[in-house]
Coordinates of C-alpha atoms and ligand atoms in Angstrom, one line a residue:
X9 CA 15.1 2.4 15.8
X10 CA 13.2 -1.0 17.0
X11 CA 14.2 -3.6 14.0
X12 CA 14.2 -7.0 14.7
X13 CA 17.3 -8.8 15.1
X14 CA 17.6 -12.0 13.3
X15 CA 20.7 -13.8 11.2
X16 CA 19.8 -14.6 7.8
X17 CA 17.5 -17.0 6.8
X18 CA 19.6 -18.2 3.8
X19 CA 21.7 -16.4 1.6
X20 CA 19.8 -17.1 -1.8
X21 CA 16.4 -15.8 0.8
X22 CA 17.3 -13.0 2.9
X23 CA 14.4 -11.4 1.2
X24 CA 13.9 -9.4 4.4
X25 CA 15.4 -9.1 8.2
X26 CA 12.2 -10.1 9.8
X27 CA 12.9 -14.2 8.1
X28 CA 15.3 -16.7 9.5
X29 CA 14.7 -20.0 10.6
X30 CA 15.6 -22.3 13.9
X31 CA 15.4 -25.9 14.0
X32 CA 14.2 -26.5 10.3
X33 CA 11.3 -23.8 11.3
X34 CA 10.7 -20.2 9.7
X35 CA 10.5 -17.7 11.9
X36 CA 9.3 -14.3 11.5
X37 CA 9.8 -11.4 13.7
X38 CA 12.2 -14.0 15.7
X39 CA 9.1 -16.3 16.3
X40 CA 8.3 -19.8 14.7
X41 CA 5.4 -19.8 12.4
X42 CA 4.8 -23.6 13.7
X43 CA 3.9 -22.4 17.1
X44 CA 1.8 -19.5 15.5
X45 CA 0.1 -21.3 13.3
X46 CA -1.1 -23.6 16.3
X47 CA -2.2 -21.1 18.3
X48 CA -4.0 -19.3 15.8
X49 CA -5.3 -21.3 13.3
X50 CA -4.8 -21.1 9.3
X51 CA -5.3 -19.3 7.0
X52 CA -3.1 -16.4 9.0
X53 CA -2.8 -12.7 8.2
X54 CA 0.6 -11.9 10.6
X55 CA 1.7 -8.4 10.6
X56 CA 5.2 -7.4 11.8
X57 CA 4.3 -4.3 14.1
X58 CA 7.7 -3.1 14.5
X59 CA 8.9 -3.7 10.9
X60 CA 5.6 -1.3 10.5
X61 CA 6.9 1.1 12.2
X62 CA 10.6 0.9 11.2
X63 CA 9.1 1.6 7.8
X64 CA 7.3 4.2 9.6
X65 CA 10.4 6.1 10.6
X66 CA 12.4 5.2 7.3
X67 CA 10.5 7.6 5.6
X68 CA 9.3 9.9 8.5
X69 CA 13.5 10.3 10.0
X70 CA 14.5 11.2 5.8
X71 CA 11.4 13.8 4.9
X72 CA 12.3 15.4 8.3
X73 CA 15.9 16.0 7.3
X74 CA 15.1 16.4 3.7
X75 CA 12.1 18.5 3.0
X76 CA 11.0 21.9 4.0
X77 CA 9.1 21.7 7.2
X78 CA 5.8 20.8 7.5
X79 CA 6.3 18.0 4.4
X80 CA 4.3 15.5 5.4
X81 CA 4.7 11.3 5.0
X82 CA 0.6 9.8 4.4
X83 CA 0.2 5.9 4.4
X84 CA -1.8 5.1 2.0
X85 CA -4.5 3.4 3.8
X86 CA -6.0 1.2 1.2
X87 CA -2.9 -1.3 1.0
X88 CA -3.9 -2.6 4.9
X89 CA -6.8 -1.1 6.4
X90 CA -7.9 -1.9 9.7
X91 CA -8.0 0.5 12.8
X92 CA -5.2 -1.5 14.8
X93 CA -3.1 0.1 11.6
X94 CA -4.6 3.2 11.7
X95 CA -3.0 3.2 15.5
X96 CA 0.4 2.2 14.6
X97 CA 1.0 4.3 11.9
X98 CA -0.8 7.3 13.8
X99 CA 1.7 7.1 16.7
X100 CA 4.3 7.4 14.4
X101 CA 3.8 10.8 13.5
X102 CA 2.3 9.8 9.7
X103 CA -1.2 11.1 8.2
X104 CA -3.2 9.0 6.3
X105 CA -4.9 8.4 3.1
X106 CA -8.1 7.5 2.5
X107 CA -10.4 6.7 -0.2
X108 CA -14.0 6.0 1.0
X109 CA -16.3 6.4 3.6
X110 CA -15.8 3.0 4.7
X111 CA -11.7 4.1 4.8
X112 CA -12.9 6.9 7.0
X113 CA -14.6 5.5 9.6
X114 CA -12.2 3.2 10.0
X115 CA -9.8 6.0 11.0
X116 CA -12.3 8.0 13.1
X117 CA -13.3 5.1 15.0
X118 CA -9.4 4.3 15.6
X119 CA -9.1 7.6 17.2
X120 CA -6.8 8.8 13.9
X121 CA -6.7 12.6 14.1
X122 CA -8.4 13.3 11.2
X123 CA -7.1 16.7 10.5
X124 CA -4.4 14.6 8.9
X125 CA -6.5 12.7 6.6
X126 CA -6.0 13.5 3.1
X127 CA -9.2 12.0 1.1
X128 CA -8.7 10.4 -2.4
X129 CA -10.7 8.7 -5.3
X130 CA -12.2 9.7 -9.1
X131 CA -15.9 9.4 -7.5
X132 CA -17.3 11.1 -4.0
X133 CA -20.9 11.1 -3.9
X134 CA -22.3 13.6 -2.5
X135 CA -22.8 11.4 0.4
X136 CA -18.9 10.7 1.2
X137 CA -18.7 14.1 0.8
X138 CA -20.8 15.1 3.5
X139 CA -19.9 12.2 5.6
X140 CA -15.8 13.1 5.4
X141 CA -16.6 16.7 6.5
X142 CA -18.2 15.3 9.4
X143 CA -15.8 13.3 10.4
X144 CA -13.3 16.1 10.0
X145 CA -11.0 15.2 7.2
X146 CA -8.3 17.8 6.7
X147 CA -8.0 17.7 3.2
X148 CA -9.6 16.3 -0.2
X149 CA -7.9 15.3 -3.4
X150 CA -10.3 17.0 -5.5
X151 CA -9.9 14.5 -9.0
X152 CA -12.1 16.5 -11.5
X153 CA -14.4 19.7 -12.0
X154 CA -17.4 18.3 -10.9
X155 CA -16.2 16.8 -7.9
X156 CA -14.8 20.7 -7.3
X157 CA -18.3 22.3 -7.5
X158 CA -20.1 19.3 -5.3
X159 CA -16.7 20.3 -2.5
X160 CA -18.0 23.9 -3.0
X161 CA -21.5 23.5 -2.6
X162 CA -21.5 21.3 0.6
X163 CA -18.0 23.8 1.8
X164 CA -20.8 26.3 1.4
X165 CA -23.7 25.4 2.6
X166 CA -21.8 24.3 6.3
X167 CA -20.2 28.2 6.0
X168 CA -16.6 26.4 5.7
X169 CA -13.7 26.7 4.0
X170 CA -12.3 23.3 3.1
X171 CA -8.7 22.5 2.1
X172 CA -8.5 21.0 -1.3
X173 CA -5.3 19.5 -3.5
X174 CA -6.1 19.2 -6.8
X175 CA -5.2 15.8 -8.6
X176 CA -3.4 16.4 -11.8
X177 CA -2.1 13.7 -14.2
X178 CA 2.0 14.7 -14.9
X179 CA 1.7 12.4 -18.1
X180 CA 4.1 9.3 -17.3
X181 CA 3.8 6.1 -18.1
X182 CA 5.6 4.0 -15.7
X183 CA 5.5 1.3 -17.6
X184 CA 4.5 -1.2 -14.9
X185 CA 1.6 -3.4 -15.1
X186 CA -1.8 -1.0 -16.7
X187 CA -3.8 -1.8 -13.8
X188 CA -1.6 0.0 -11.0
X189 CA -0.5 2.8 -13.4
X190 CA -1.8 5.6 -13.2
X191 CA -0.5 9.1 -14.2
X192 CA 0.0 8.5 -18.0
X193 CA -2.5 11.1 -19.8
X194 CA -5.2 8.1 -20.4
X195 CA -6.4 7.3 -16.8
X196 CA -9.4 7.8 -14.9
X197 CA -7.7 9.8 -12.6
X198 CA -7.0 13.3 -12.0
X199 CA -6.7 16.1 -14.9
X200 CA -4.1 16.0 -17.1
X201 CA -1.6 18.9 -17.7
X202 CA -0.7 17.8 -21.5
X203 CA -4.6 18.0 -22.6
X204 CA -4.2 21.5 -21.4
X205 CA -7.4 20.7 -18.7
X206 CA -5.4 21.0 -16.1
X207 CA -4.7 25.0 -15.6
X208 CA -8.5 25.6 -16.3
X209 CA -9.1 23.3 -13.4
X210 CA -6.8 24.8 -10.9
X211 CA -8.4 28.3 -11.9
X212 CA -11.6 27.2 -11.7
X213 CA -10.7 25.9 -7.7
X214 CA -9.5 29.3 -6.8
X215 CA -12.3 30.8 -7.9
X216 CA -14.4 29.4 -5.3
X217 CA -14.9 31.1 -2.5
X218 CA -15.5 27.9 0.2
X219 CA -12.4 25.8 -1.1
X220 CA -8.5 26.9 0.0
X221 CA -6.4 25.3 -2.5
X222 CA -3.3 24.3 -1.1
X223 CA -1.6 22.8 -4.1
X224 CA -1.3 19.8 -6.2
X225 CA -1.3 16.0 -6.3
X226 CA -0.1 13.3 -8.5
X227 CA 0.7 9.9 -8.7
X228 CA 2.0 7.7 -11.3
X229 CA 1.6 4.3 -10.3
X230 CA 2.5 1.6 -8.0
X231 CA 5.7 -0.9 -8.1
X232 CA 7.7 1.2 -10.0
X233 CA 11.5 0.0 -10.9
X234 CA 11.8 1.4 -13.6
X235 CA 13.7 4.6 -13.5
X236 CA 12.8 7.3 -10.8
X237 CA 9.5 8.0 -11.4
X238 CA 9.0 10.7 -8.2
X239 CA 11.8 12.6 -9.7
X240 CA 9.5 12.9 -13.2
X241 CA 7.1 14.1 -11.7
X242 CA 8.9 16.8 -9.5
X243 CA 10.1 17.7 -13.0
X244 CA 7.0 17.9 -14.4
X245 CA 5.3 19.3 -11.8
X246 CA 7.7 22.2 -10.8
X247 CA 7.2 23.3 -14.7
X248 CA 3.2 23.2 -14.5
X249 CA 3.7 25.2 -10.7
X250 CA 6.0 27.4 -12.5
X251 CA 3.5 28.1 -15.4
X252 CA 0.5 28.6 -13.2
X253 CA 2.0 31.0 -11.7
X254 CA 3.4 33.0 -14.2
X255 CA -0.4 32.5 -16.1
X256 CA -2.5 33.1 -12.0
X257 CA -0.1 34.3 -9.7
X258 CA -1.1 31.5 -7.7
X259 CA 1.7 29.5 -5.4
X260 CA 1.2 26.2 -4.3
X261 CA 1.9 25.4 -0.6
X262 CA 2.0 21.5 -0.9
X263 CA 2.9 19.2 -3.5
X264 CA 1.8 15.4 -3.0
X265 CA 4.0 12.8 -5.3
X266 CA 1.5 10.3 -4.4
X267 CA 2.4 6.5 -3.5
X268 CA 5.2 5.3 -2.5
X269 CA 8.5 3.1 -3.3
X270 CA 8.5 -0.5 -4.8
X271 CA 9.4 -3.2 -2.4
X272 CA 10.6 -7.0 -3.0
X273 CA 8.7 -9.9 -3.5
X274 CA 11.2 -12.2 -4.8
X275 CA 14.9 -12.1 -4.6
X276 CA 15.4 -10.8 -8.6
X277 CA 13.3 -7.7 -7.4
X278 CA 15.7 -4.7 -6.7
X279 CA 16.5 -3.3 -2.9
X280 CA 15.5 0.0 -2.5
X281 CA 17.3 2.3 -0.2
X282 CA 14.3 4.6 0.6
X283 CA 16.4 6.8 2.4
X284 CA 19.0 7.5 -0.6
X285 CA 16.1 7.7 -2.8
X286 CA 14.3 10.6 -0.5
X287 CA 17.8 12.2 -0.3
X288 CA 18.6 12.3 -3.9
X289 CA 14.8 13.0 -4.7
X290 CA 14.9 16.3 -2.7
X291 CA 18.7 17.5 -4.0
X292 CA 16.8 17.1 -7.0
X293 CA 14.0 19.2 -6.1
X294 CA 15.7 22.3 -5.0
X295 CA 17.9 22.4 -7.8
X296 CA 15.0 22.7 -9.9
X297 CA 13.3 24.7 -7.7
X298 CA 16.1 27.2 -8.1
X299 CA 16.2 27.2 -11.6
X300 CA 12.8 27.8 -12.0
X301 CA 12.9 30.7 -9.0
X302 CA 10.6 29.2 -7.1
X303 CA 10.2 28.4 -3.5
X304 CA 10.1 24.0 -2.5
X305 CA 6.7 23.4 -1.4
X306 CA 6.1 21.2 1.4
X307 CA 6.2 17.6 0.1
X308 CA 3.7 15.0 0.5
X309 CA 4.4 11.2 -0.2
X310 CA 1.6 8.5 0.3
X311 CA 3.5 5.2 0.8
X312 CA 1.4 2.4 0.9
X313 CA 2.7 -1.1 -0.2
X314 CA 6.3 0.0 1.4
X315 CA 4.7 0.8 4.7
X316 CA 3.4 -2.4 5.3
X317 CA 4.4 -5.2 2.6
X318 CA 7.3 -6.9 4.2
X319 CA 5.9 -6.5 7.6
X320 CA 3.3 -9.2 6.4
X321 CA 2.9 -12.9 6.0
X322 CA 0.3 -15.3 5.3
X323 CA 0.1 -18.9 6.2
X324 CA -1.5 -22.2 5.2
X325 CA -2.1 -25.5 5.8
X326 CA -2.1 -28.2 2.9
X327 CA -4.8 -30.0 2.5
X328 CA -3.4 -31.9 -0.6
X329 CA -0.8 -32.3 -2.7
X330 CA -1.6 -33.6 -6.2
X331 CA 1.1 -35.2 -8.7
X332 CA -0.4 -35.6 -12.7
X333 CA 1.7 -37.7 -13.6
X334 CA 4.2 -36.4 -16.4
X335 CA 2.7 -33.1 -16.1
X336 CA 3.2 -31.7 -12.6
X337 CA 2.1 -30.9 -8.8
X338 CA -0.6 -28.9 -7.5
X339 CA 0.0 -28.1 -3.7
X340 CA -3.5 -27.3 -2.7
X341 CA -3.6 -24.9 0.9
X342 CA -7.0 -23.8 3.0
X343 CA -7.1 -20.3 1.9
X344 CA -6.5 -18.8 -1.9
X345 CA -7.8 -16.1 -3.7
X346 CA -10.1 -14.6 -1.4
X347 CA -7.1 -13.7 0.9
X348 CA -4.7 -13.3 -2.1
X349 CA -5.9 -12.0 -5.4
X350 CA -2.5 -10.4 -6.2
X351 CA -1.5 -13.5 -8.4
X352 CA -5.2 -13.9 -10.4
X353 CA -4.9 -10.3 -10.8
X354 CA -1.7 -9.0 -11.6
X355 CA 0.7 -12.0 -12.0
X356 CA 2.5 -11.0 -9.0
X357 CA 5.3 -13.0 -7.6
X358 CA 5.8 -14.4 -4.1
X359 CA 8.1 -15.7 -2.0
X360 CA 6.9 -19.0 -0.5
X361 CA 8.0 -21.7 1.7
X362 CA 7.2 -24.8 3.4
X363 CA 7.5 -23.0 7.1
X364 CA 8.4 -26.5 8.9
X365 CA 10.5 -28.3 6.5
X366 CA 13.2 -25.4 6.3
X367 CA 16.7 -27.6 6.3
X368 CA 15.1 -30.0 3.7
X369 CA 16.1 -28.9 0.1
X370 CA 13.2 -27.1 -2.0
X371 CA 13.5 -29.8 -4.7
X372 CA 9.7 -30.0 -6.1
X373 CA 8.2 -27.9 -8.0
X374 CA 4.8 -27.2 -8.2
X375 CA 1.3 -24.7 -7.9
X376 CA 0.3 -23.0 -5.0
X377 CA -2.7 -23.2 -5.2
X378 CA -5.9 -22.0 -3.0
X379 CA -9.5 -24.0 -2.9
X380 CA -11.9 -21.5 -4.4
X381 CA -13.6 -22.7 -7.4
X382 CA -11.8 -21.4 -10.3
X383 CA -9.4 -22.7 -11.9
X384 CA -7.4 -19.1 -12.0
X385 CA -7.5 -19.8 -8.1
X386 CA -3.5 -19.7 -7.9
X387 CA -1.4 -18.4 -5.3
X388 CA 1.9 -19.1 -6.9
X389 CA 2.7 -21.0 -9.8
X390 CA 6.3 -22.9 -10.0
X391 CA 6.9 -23.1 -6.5
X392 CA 9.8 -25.2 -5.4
X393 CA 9.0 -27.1 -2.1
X394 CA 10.7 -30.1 -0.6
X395 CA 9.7 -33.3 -1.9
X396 CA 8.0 -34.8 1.6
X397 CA 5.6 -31.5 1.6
X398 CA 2.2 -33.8 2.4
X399 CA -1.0 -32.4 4.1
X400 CA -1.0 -30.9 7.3
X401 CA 2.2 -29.0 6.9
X402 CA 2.2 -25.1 6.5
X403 CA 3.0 -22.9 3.9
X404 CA 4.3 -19.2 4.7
X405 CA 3.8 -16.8 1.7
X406 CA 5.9 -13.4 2.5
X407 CA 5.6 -10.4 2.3
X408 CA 1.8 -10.6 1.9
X409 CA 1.6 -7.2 4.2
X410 CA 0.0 -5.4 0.9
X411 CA -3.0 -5.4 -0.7
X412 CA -4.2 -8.9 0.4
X413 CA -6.1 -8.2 3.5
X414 CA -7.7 -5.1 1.8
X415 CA -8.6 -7.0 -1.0
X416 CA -9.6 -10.2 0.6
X417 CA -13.4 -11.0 -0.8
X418 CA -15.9 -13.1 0.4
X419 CA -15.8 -15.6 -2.7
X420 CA -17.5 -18.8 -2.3
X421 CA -18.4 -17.6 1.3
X422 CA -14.5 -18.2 2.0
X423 CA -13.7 -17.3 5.9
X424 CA -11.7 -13.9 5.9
X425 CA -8.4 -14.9 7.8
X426 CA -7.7 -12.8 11.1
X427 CA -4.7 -10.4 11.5
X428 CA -2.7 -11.2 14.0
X429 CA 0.1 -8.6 14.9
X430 CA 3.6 -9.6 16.3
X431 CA 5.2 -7.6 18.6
X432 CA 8.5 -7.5 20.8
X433 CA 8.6 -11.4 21.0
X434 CA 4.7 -11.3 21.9
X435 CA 1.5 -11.5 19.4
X436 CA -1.9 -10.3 19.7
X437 CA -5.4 -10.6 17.3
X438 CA -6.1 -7.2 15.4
X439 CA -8.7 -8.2 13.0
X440 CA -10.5 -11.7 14.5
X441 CA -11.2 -14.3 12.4
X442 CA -14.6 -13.9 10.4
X443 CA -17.0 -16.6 11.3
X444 CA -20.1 -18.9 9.6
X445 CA -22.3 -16.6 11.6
X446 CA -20.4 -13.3 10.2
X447 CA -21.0 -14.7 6.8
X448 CA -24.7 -14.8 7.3
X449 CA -25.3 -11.4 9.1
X450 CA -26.4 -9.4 6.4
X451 CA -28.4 -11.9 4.6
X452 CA -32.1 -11.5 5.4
Ligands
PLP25 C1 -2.3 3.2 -4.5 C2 -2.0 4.6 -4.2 C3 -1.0 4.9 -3.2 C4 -0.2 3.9 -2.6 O1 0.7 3.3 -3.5 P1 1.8 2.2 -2.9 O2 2.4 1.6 -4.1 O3 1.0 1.2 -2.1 O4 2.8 3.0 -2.1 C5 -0.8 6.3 -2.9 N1 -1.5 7.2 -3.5 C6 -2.5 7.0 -4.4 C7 -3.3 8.1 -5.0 C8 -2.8 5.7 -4.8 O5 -3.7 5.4 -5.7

């Protein structure tokens, strides 16, 4: 296994192998942010290719060992979507998850063999429907009745029988922030098994002639610490495959457990060993799979955030840093919450530091903060930085790899920054740089 080799930045920081720092520099993926930040510009999507693909094999190495064969590893496409990504994580063996048309084509036009491509979300029009059996998506998450009578009726009409999972809601609450949970009973997705909807769902799927149901999803949320939420819902879900078959006869082939392991942000965040957790997870699963005589279905996980997280990094440049007296410091960088919502939205904590002033103590605190118009416009608040930070230097924010590209927005016609992939001591542009003529193209 490629993983870069690097000595610890610090020991209160060694957030993540891929940091350390040379001559007062951070580097990442053994190369100085300085130098990248010349070459390409800020503000600066990098993405660590062979941490990607460590990740990659973390989980791919521990399902093949652990899980009946044919279990299957899916990154979850919607935490870094782009078709240099769709390559990577292709090559490594994984499938994919999708959940729009626009996450389709971004596949198909990567070359992504689509038979693996496993097609999510609590509304397909009729449209995405017809466009994902185009494109020839192996499977859909089917997330409610409806959506199972529009799958039939198109699965019809083209004379084919299409692979279906059906999305049912185990009932946990996992306790994280609401807006990434979502497999407690209350959620827009999926059909829940403690309403009692959910076995009049799966028999009204194998009642249709054009749809081959092979088995059930779920998924209870993301950046879960809590306890181990996968092994809930193997619990839950072995009892609901258990009753459906006693009630329909009916065996499910696969079982998707949905999104994938928490990672860290900050140093309080926990280390998880993914591949103890995959071991244990599975021990688990036969054991109950023996108790209730029934055979282990092939397991499905959709690892999004864990994929590509800490293989990420943003930087910055300051433009300005801003002392109210008696009150405190605003350190004001060229990008903000059109490249990183996370904070506006969720609270979320980052990691962040002054990439050039590395041996000078992080004495000063103050707010990240980006230059959109809005005062909720924060990156990080209660940052410490070293006192000297002044404009021109640049700010590293790790492990940025999730759900900041994906959800970068056009927001007062903000550029969106490029991606620019590090690999084997080299670097190369994945997504370029959007431009003032991009941000006019559409406009008529
Ligand atoms: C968001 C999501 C994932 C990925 O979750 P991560 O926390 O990024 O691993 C997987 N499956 C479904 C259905 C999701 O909604």
């Amino acid at each position: 296994m490629m993983i870069p080799q690097t000595t610890p930045l610090r020991p209160e920081t060694a957030l993540c192998s891929n940091l350390d720092r040379r001559d007062g520099h951070l580097r990442f993926a053994g190369q100085d942010t300085i130098e990248l930040a010349k070459t390409y510009g800020t503000p600066l999507y990098l993405m660590d290719e062979d941490r990607v693909r460590y990740n990659c094999r973390l989980y791919r190495e521990a399902f093949s060992t652990c899980f009946p064969e044919g279990s299957q590893v899916l990154y979850a496409s919607k935490a870094a979507a782009f078709q240099q990504m769709c390559r990577i994580v292709g090559d490594e063996g994984l499938g994919l998850d999708v959940v729009s048309s626009g996450e389709i084509h971004t596949a198909k036009t990567a070359g992504f063999p689509m038979a693996r491509v496993y097609y999510h979300g609590n509304n397909k029009t009729d449209e995405d429907i017809a466009y994902a059996m185009d494109a020839g998506v192996g499977c859909f998450v089917a997330d409610g009745t409806e959506e199972l009578l529009a799958l039939e009726s198109e699965a019809a009409r083209r004379g084919v029988r299409q692979k279906v999972l059906l999305r049912i809601t185990p009932g946990i609450d996992p306790h994280t922030y609401a807006a990434v949970s979502t497999g407690q009973v209350d959620s827009k997705f999926g059909v829940s098994i403690e309403t009692g909807q959910a076995e009049p769902f799966v028999r009204l799927a194998l009642d249709q002639p054009h749809l081959n149901v092979a088995g059930f999803h779920c998924h209870v949320g993301s950046q879960v610490f809590w306890e181990d939420v996968f092994e809930r819902s193997v619990m839950v879900m072995m009892a609901f495959i258990r009753t459906v078959f006693d009630h329909c006869g009916y065996l499910p082939e696969e079982l998707d457990l949905g999104g994938g392991y928490g990672v860290r942000y900050v140093e309080n965040d926990p280390e998880i060993d993914i591949p103890r957790k995959i071991a244990d997870l599975a021990e688990m699963l036969y054991a109950i799979a023996k108790r209730l005589d029934l055979p282990v279905p092939k397991i499905l996980m959709e690892p999004g955030r864990s994929i590509v997280a800490d293989a990420g990094m943003t930087l910055y440049t300051v433009g300005s840093v801003k002392e109210i007296t008696g009150y405190k410091r605003y350190v004001s960088v060229d990008g903000g919450m059109s490249d990183n919502p996370r904070y506006a939205l969720y609270g979320s904590q980052y990691t962040c530091f002054n990439a050039g002033r590395m041996d000078e103590p992080a004495d000063m605190r103050c707010d990240l903060v980006g230059r959109c118009c809005e005062s909720g416009d924060v990156i990080q608040p209660d940052v410490p930085f070293p006192a000297a930070t002044r404009r021109g230097d640049v700010i590293a924010v790790c492990t940025t790899g999730a759900y900041n590209f994906s959800m970068a927005s056009g927001y007062n016609r903000m550029l969106r920054p490029p991606v620019v992939m590090l690999r084997g001591g080299g670097s190369y542009v994945a997504v370029a740089r959007e431009t003032l003529d991009d941000i006019v193209r559409l406009d008529r």
